Short mmCIF file of C-alpha atoms in Angstrom, two decimals:
data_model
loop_
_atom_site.label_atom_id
_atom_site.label_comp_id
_atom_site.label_asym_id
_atom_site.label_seq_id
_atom_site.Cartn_x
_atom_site.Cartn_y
_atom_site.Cartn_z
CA UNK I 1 -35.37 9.35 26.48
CA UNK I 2 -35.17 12.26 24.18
CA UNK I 3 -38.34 12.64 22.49
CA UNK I 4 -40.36 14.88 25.39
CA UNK I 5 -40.22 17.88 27.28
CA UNK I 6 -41.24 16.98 31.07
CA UNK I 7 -41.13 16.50 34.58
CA UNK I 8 -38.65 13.99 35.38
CA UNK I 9 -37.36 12.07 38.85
CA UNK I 10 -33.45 12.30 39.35
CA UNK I 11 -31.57 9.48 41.02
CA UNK I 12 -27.97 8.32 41.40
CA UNK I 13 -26.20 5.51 42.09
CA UNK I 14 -23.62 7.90 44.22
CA UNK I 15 -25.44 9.69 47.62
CA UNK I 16 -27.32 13.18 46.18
CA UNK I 17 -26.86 15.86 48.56
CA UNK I 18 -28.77 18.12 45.83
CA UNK I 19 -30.20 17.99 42.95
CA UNK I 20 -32.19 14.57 43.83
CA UNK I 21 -36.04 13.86 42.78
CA UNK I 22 -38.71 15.67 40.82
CA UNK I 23 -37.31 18.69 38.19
CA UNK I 24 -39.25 20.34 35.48
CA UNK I 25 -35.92 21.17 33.65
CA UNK I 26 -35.76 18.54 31.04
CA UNK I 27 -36.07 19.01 27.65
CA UNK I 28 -35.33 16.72 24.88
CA UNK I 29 -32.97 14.41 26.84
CA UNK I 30 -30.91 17.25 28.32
CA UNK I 31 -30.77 18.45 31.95
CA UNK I 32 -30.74 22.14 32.40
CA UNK I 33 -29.52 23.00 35.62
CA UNK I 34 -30.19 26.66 38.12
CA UNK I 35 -28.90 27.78 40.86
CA UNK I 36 -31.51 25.97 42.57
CA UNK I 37 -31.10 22.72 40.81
CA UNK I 38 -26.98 21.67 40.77
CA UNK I 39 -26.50 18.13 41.22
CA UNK I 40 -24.67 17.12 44.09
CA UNK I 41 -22.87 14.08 44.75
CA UNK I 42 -21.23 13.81 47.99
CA UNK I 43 -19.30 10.56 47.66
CA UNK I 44 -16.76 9.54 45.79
CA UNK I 45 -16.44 6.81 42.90
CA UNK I 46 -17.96 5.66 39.87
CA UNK I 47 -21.49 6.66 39.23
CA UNK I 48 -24.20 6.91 36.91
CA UNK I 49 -27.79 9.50 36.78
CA UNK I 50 -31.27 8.45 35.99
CA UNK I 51 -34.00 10.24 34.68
CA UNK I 52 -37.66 8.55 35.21
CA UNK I 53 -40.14 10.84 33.51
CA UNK I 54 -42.74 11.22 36.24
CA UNK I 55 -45.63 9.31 36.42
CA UNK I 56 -44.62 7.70 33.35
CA UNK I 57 -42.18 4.47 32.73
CA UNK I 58 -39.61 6.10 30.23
CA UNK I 59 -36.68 6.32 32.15
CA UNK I 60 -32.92 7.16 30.71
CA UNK I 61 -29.40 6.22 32.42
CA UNK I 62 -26.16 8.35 31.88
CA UNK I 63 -22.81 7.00 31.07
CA UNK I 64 -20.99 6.20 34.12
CA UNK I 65 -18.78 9.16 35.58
CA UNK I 66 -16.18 9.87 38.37
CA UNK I 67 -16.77 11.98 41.29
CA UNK I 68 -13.62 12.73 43.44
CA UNK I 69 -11.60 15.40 44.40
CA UNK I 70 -9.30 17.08 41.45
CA UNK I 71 -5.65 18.24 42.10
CA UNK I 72 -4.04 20.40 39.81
CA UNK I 73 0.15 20.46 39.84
CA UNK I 74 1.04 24.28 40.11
CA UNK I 75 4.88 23.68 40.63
CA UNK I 76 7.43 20.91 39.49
CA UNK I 77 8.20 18.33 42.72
CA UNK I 78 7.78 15.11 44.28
CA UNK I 79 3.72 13.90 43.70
CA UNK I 80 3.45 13.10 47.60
CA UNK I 81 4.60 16.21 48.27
CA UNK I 82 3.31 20.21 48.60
CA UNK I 83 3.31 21.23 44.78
CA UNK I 84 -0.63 20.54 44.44
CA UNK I 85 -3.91 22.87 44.33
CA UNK I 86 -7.75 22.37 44.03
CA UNK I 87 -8.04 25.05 41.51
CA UNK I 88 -6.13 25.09 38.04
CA UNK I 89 -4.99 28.51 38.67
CA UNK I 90 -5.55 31.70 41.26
CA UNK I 91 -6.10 30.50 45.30
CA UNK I 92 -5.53 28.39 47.06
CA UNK I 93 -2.00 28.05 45.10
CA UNK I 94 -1.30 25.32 47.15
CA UNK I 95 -2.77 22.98 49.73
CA UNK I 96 -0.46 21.67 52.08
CA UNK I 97 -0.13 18.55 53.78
CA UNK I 98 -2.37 16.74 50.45
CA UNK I 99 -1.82 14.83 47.43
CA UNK I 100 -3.39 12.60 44.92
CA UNK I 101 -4.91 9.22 46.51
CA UNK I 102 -6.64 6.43 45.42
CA UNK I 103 -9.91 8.29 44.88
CA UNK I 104 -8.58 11.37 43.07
CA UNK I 105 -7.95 12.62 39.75
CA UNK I 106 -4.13 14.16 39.01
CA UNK I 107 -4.01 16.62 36.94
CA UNK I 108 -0.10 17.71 35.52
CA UNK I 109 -0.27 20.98 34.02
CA UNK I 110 1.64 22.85 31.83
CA UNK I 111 5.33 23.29 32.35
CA UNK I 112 5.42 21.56 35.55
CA UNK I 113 7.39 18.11 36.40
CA UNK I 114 5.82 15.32 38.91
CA UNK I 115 7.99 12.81 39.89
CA UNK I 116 7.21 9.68 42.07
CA UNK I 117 9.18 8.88 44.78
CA UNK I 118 7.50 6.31 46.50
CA UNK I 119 4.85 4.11 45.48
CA UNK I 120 1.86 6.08 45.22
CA UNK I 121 -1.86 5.83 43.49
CA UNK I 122 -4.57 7.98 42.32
CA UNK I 123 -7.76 6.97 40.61
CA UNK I 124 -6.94 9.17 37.00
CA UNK I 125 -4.18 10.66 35.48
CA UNK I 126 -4.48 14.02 33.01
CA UNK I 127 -1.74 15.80 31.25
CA UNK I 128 -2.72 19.55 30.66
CA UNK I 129 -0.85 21.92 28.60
CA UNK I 130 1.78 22.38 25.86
CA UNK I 131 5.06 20.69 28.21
CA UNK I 132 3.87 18.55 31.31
CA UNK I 133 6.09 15.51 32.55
CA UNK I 134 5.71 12.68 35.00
CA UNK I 135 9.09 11.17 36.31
CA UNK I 136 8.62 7.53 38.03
CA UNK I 137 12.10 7.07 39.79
CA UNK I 138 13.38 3.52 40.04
CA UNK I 139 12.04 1.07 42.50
CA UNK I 140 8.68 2.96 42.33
CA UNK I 141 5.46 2.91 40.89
CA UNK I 142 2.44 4.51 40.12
CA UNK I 143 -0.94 2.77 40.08
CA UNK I 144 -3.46 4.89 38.03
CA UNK I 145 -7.15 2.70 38.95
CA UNK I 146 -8.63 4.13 35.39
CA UNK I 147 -7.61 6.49 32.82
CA UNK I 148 -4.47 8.23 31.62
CA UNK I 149 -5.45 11.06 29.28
CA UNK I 150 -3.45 13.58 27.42
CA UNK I 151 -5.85 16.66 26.16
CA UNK I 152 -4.99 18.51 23.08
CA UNK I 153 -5.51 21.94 22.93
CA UNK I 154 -6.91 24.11 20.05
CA UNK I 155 -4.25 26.18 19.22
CA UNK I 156 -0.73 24.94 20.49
CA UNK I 157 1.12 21.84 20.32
CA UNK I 158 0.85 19.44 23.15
CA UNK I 159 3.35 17.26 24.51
CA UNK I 160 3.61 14.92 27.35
CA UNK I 161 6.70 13.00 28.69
CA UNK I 162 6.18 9.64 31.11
CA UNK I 163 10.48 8.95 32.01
CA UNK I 164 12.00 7.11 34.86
CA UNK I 165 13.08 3.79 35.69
CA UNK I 166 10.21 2.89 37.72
CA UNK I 167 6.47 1.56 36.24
CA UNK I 168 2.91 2.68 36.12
CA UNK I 169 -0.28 0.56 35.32
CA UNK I 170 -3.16 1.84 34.40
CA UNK I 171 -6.75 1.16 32.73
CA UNK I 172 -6.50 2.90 29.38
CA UNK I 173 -4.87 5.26 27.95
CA UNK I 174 -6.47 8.08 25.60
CA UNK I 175 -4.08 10.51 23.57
CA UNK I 176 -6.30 13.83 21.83
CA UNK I 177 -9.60 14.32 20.97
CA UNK I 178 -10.63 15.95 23.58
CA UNK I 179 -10.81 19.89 22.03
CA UNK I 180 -12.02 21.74 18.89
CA UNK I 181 -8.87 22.55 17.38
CA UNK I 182 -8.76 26.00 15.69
CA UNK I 183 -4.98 25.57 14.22
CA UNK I 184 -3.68 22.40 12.94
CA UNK I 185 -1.16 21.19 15.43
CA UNK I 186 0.01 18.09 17.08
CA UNK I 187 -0.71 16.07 20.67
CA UNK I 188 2.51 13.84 21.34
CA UNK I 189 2.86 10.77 24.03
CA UNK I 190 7.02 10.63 24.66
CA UNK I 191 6.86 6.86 26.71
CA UNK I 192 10.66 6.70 27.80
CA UNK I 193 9.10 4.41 30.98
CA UNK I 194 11.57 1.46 31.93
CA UNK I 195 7.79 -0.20 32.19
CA UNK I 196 4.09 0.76 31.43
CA UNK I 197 1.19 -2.00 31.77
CA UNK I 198 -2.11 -0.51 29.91
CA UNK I 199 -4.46 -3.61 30.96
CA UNK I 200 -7.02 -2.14 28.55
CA UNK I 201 -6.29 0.20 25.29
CA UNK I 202 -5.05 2.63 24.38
CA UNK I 203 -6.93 4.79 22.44
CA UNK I 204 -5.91 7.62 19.63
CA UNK I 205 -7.82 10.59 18.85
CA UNK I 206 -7.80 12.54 15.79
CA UNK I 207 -9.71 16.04 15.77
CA UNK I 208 -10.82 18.31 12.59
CA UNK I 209 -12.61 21.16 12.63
CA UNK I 210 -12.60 22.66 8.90
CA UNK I 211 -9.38 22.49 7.57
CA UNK I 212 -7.44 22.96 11.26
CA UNK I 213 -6.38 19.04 12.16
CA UNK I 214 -4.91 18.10 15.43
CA UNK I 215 -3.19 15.22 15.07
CA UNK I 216 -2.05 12.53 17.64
CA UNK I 217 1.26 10.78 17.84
CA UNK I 218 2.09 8.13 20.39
CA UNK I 219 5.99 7.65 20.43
CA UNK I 220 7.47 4.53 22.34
CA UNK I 221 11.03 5.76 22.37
CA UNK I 222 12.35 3.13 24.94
CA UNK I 223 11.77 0.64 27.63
CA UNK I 224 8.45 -2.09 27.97
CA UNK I 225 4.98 -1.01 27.28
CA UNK I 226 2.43 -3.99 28.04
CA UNK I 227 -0.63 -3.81 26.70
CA UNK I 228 -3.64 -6.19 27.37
CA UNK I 229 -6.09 -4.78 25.02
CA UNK I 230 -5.70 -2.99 21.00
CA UNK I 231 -4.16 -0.13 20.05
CA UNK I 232 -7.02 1.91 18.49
CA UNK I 233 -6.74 4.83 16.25
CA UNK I 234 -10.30 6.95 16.34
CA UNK I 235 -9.83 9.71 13.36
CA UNK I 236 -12.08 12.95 12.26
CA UNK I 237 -12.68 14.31 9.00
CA UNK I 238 -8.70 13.83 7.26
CA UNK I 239 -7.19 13.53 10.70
CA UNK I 240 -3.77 11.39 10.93
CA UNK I 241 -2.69 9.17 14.31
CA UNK I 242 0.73 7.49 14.60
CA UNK I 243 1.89 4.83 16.50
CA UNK I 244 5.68 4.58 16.27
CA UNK I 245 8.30 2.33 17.70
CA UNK I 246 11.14 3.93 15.39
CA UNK I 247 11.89 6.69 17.46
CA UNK I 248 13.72 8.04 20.64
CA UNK I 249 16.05 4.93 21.16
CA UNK I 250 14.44 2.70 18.83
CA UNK I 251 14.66 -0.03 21.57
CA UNK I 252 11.75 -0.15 23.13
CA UNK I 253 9.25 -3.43 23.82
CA UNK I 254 6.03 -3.96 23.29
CA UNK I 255 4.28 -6.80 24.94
CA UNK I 256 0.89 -7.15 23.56
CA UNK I 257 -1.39 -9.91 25.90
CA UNK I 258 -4.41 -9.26 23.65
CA UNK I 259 -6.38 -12.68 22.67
CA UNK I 260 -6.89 -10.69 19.59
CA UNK I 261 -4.29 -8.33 19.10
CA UNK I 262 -4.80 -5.22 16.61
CA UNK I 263 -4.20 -1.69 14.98
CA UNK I 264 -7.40 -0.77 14.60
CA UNK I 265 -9.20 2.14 12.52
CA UNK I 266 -11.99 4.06 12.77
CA UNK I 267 -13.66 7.18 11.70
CA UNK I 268 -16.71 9.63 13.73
CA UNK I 269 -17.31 12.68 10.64
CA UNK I 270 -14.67 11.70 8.32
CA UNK I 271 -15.65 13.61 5.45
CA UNK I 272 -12.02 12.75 3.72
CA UNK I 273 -9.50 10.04 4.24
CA UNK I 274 -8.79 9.39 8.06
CA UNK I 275 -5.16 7.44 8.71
CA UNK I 276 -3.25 5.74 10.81
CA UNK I 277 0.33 5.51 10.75
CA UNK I 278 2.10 2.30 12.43
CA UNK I 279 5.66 1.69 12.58
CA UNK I 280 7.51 -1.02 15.02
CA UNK I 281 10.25 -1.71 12.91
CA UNK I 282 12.80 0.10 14.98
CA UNK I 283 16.18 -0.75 14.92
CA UNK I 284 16.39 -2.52 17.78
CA UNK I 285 12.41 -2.80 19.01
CA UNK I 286 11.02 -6.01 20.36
CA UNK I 287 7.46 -7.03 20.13
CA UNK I 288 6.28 -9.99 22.18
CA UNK I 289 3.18 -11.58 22.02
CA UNK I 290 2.81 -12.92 25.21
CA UNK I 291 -0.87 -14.00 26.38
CA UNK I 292 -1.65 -16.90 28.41
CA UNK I 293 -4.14 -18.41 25.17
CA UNK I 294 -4.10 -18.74 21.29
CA UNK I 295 -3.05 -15.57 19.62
CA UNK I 296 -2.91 -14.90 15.72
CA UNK I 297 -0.19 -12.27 15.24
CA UNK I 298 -0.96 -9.65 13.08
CA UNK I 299 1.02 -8.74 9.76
CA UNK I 300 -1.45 -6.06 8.66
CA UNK I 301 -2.91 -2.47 9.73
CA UNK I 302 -5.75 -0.65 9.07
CA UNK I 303 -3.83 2.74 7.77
CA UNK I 304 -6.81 4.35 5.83
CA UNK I 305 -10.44 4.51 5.93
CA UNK I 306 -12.81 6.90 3.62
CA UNK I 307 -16.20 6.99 5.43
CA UNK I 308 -18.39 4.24 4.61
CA UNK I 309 -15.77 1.85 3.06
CA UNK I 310 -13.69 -0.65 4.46
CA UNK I 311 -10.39 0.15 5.66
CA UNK I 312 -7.48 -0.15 3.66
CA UNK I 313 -4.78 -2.05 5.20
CA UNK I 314 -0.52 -2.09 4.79
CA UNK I 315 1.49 -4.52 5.30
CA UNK I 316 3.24 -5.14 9.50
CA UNK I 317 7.01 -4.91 9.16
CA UNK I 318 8.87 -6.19 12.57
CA UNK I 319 12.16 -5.69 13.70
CA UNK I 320 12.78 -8.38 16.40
CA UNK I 321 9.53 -10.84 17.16
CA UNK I 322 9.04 -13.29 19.86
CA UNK I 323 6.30 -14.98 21.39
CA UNK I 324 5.82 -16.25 25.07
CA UNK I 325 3.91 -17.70 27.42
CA UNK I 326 1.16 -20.57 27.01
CA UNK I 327 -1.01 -20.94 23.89
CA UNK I 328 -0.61 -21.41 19.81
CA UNK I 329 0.96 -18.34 18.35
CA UNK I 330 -0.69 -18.14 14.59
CA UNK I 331 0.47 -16.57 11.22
CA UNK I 332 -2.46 -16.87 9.08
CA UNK I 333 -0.19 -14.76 6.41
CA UNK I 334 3.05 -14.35 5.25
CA UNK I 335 4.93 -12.16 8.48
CA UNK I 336 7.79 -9.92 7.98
CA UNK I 337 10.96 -10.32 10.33
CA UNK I 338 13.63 -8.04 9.75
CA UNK I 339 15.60 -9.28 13.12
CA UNK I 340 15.08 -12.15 15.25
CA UNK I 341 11.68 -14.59 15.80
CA UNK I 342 12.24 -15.95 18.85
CA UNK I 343 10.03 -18.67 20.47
CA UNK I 344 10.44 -18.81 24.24
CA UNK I 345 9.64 -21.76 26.94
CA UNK I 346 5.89 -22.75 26.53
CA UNK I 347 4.92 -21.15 23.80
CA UNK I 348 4.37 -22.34 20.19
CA UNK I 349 4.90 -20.61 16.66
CA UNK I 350 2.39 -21.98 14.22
CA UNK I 351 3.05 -21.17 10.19
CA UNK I 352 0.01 -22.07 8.41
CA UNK I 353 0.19 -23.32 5.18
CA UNK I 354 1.75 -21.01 2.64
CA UNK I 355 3.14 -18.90 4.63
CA UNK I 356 6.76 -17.88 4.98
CA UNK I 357 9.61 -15.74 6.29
CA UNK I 358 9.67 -12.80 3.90
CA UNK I 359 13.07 -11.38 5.21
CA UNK I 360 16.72 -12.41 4.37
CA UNK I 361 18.94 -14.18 7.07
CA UNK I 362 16.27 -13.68 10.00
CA UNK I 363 17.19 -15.47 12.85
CA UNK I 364 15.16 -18.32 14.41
CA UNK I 365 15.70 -18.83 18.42
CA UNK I 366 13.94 -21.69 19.99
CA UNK I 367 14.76 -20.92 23.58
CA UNK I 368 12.21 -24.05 24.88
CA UNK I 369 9.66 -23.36 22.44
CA UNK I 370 7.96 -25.32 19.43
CA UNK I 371 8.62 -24.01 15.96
CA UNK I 372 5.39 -25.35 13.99
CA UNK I 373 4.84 -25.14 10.04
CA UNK I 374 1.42 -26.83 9.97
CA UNK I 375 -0.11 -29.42 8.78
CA UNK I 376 0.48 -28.69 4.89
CA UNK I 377 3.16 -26.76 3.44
CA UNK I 378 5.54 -24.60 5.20
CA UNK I 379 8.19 -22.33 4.29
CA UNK I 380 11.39 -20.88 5.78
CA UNK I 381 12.63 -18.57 3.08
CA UNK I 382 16.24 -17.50 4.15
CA UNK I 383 15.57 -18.27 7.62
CA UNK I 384 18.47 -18.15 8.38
CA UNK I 385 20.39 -19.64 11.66
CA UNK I 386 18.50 -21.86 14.16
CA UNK I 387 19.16 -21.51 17.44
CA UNK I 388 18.05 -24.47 19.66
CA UNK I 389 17.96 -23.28 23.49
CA UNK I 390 16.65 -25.55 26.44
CA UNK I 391 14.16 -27.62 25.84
CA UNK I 392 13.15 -26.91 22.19
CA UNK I 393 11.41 -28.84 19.34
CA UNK I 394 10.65 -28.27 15.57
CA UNK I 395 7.49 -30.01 14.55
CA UNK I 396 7.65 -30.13 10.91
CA UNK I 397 3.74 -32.08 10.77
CA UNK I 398 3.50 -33.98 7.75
CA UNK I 399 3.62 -31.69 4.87
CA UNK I 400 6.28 -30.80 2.56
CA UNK I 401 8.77 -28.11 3.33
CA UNK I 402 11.16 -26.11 1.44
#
């Protein structure tokens, strides 16, 4: 709906206490609003705006949005308790007696601590600023209902720390891309969370804007980070994302419940070579496929892209492997193990044909599970020690094995 200049009916799927029905101020699929013409929603939740050209049949639909009430952390302390404001700076400094609730978006600004005491929720989650922190204490946990974002700025570094020992679920999770950068700096996820459950993805932003590059880096530096959907790295111009597992403790788990897990790459204006670094080869890291159906386990990642071409992928290297739950766990290509593969109750690891260990003395612990090389040729090249736990089984099918 961006082809005329006209009179146009505005509706909402939220209430419109202004702003609703006939406007002459739209012009080539953009709403310019007065003084007189401010859109007004008075609930809150999840809505969307149509514009029906009058007396016509063209009609357009916006993306869906979030209307609630926005509290901004002005001092470090407990997120149920007085540290909060409506405005990001200037009065009221603080308004007492309320915090973030299931309907709200949290905002933790710059320099400022929020830690969770008691079980608490709030409907999204922004990190603002070059130093902002959320502490979850043990035996607590935060449930975000959408989005956990971390802005980058255009001129400074950004970094954002999520520590405790309690958890926090949320939706998705999107690191940078959110500002023109005019220096070339860096926006930095520090998860030291005993336990973070993404249902959806998480998604990384590179930003370029001439030669200035801000540049995203998710660090899992300890404790479990579930996620249920892909890890997707979204790159500008020459931009760079990371992903990184070899850092902070290097002991961190990542359960991935994806029916198609992935590192994925792509590119919006890359007029150079976007990439996408991916390391979960710590020295001690864990990653555990665990869905509840079939999942192939990836040994590649898309690392570089050049617009128009397909992505060039590098080779997976993990430190410590293991698959759970229900379902066929599949290697369609030779996997890299530098620790342990370890196949828990329920859950089967398939080797298709021609594939094998490509590490020396890994490991293989069969705590219940099914160890399965297929129904050709399978390998175990140095596989070192078998471990047989509970209720295990090696099906060896009917090929030949070396």
């Amino acid at each position: 709906m961006s082809s005329f200049n006209s009179t146009v009916n505005i509706t909402s799927t939220g209430t419109l206490s202004q702003g609703g029905g006939t406007t002459a101020n739209f012009s080539n699929g953009v709403y310019t609003t007065n003084n007189n013409r401010n859109i007004i929603i008075s609930n809150i939740g999840k809505f969307t705006l149509t514009a029906t050209r009058t007396g016509g049949t063209e009609s357009g639909t916006s993306n869906a949005f979030y209307v609630g009430r926005v509290y901004y952390s002005r001092q470090s302390g407990n997120f149920n308790g007085n540290i909060w404001s409506t405005v990001s700076s200037g009065n009221p400094q603080l308004v007492t007696g309320a915090h973030p609730s299931s309907g709200d978006i949290a905002v933790i600004q710059n320099g400022t601590t929020v830690t969770v005491t008691s079980k608490d929720s709030c409907k999204a989650l922004l990190f603002n600023g070059a130093l902002a922190t959320l502490n979850i204490n043990d035996n607590t946990a935060l449930i975000v209902n959408d989005y956990l974002k971390v802005n980058n700025a255009a001129a400074s570094d950004v970094v954002c720390n999520i520590i405790g020992l309690g958890s926090l679920s949320c939706e998705t999770i999107t690191l940078g891309g959110s500002t023109k950068p005019t220096s070339s700096k860096t926006t930095t996820i520090n998860d030291s969370l005993s336990n973070m459950n993404i249902n959806s993805n998480i998604n990384i932003y590179g930003r370029q804007n001439k030669s200035n590059r801000n540049n995203p880096v998710f660090n899992l530096k300890t404790g479990m980070l579930s996620v249920g959907g892909n890890i997707n790295s979204i790159g500008q111009a020459s931009s760079t994302s990371t992903f990184t597992m070899a850092t902070g403790s290097n002991n961190a788990t990542l359960k991935w419940s994806s029916p198609n897990p992935a590192f994925t790459l792509t590119g919006t204006n890359n007029s150079g070579t976007i990439t996408f670094g991916v390391n979960v080869n710590g020295s001690a890291t864990t990653v555990n496929y665990n869905g509840s159906v079939n999942q192939t386990i990836p040994v590649t990642y898309q690392s570089s892209r050049v617009r128009g071409a397909t992505p060039i992928s590098s080779v997976l290297q993990y430190r410590n492997l293991t698959v759970s739950n229900s379902g066929l766990k599949r290697v369609a290509k030779s996997i890299i193990i530098n620790g342990e593969l370890k196949v828990d109750s329920s859950a089967t690891f398939l080797l298709d044909s021609l594939n094998r260990f490509s590490t020396a003395a890994t490991p293989l612990v069969l705590n219940g599970g099914t160890f399965s090389t297929g129904a050709t040729v399978g390998y175990g090249d140095t596989l070192g020690t078998i471990k047989l736990t509970g209720d295990a089984s090696i099906d060896l099918s009917t090929g030949k094995h070396k």
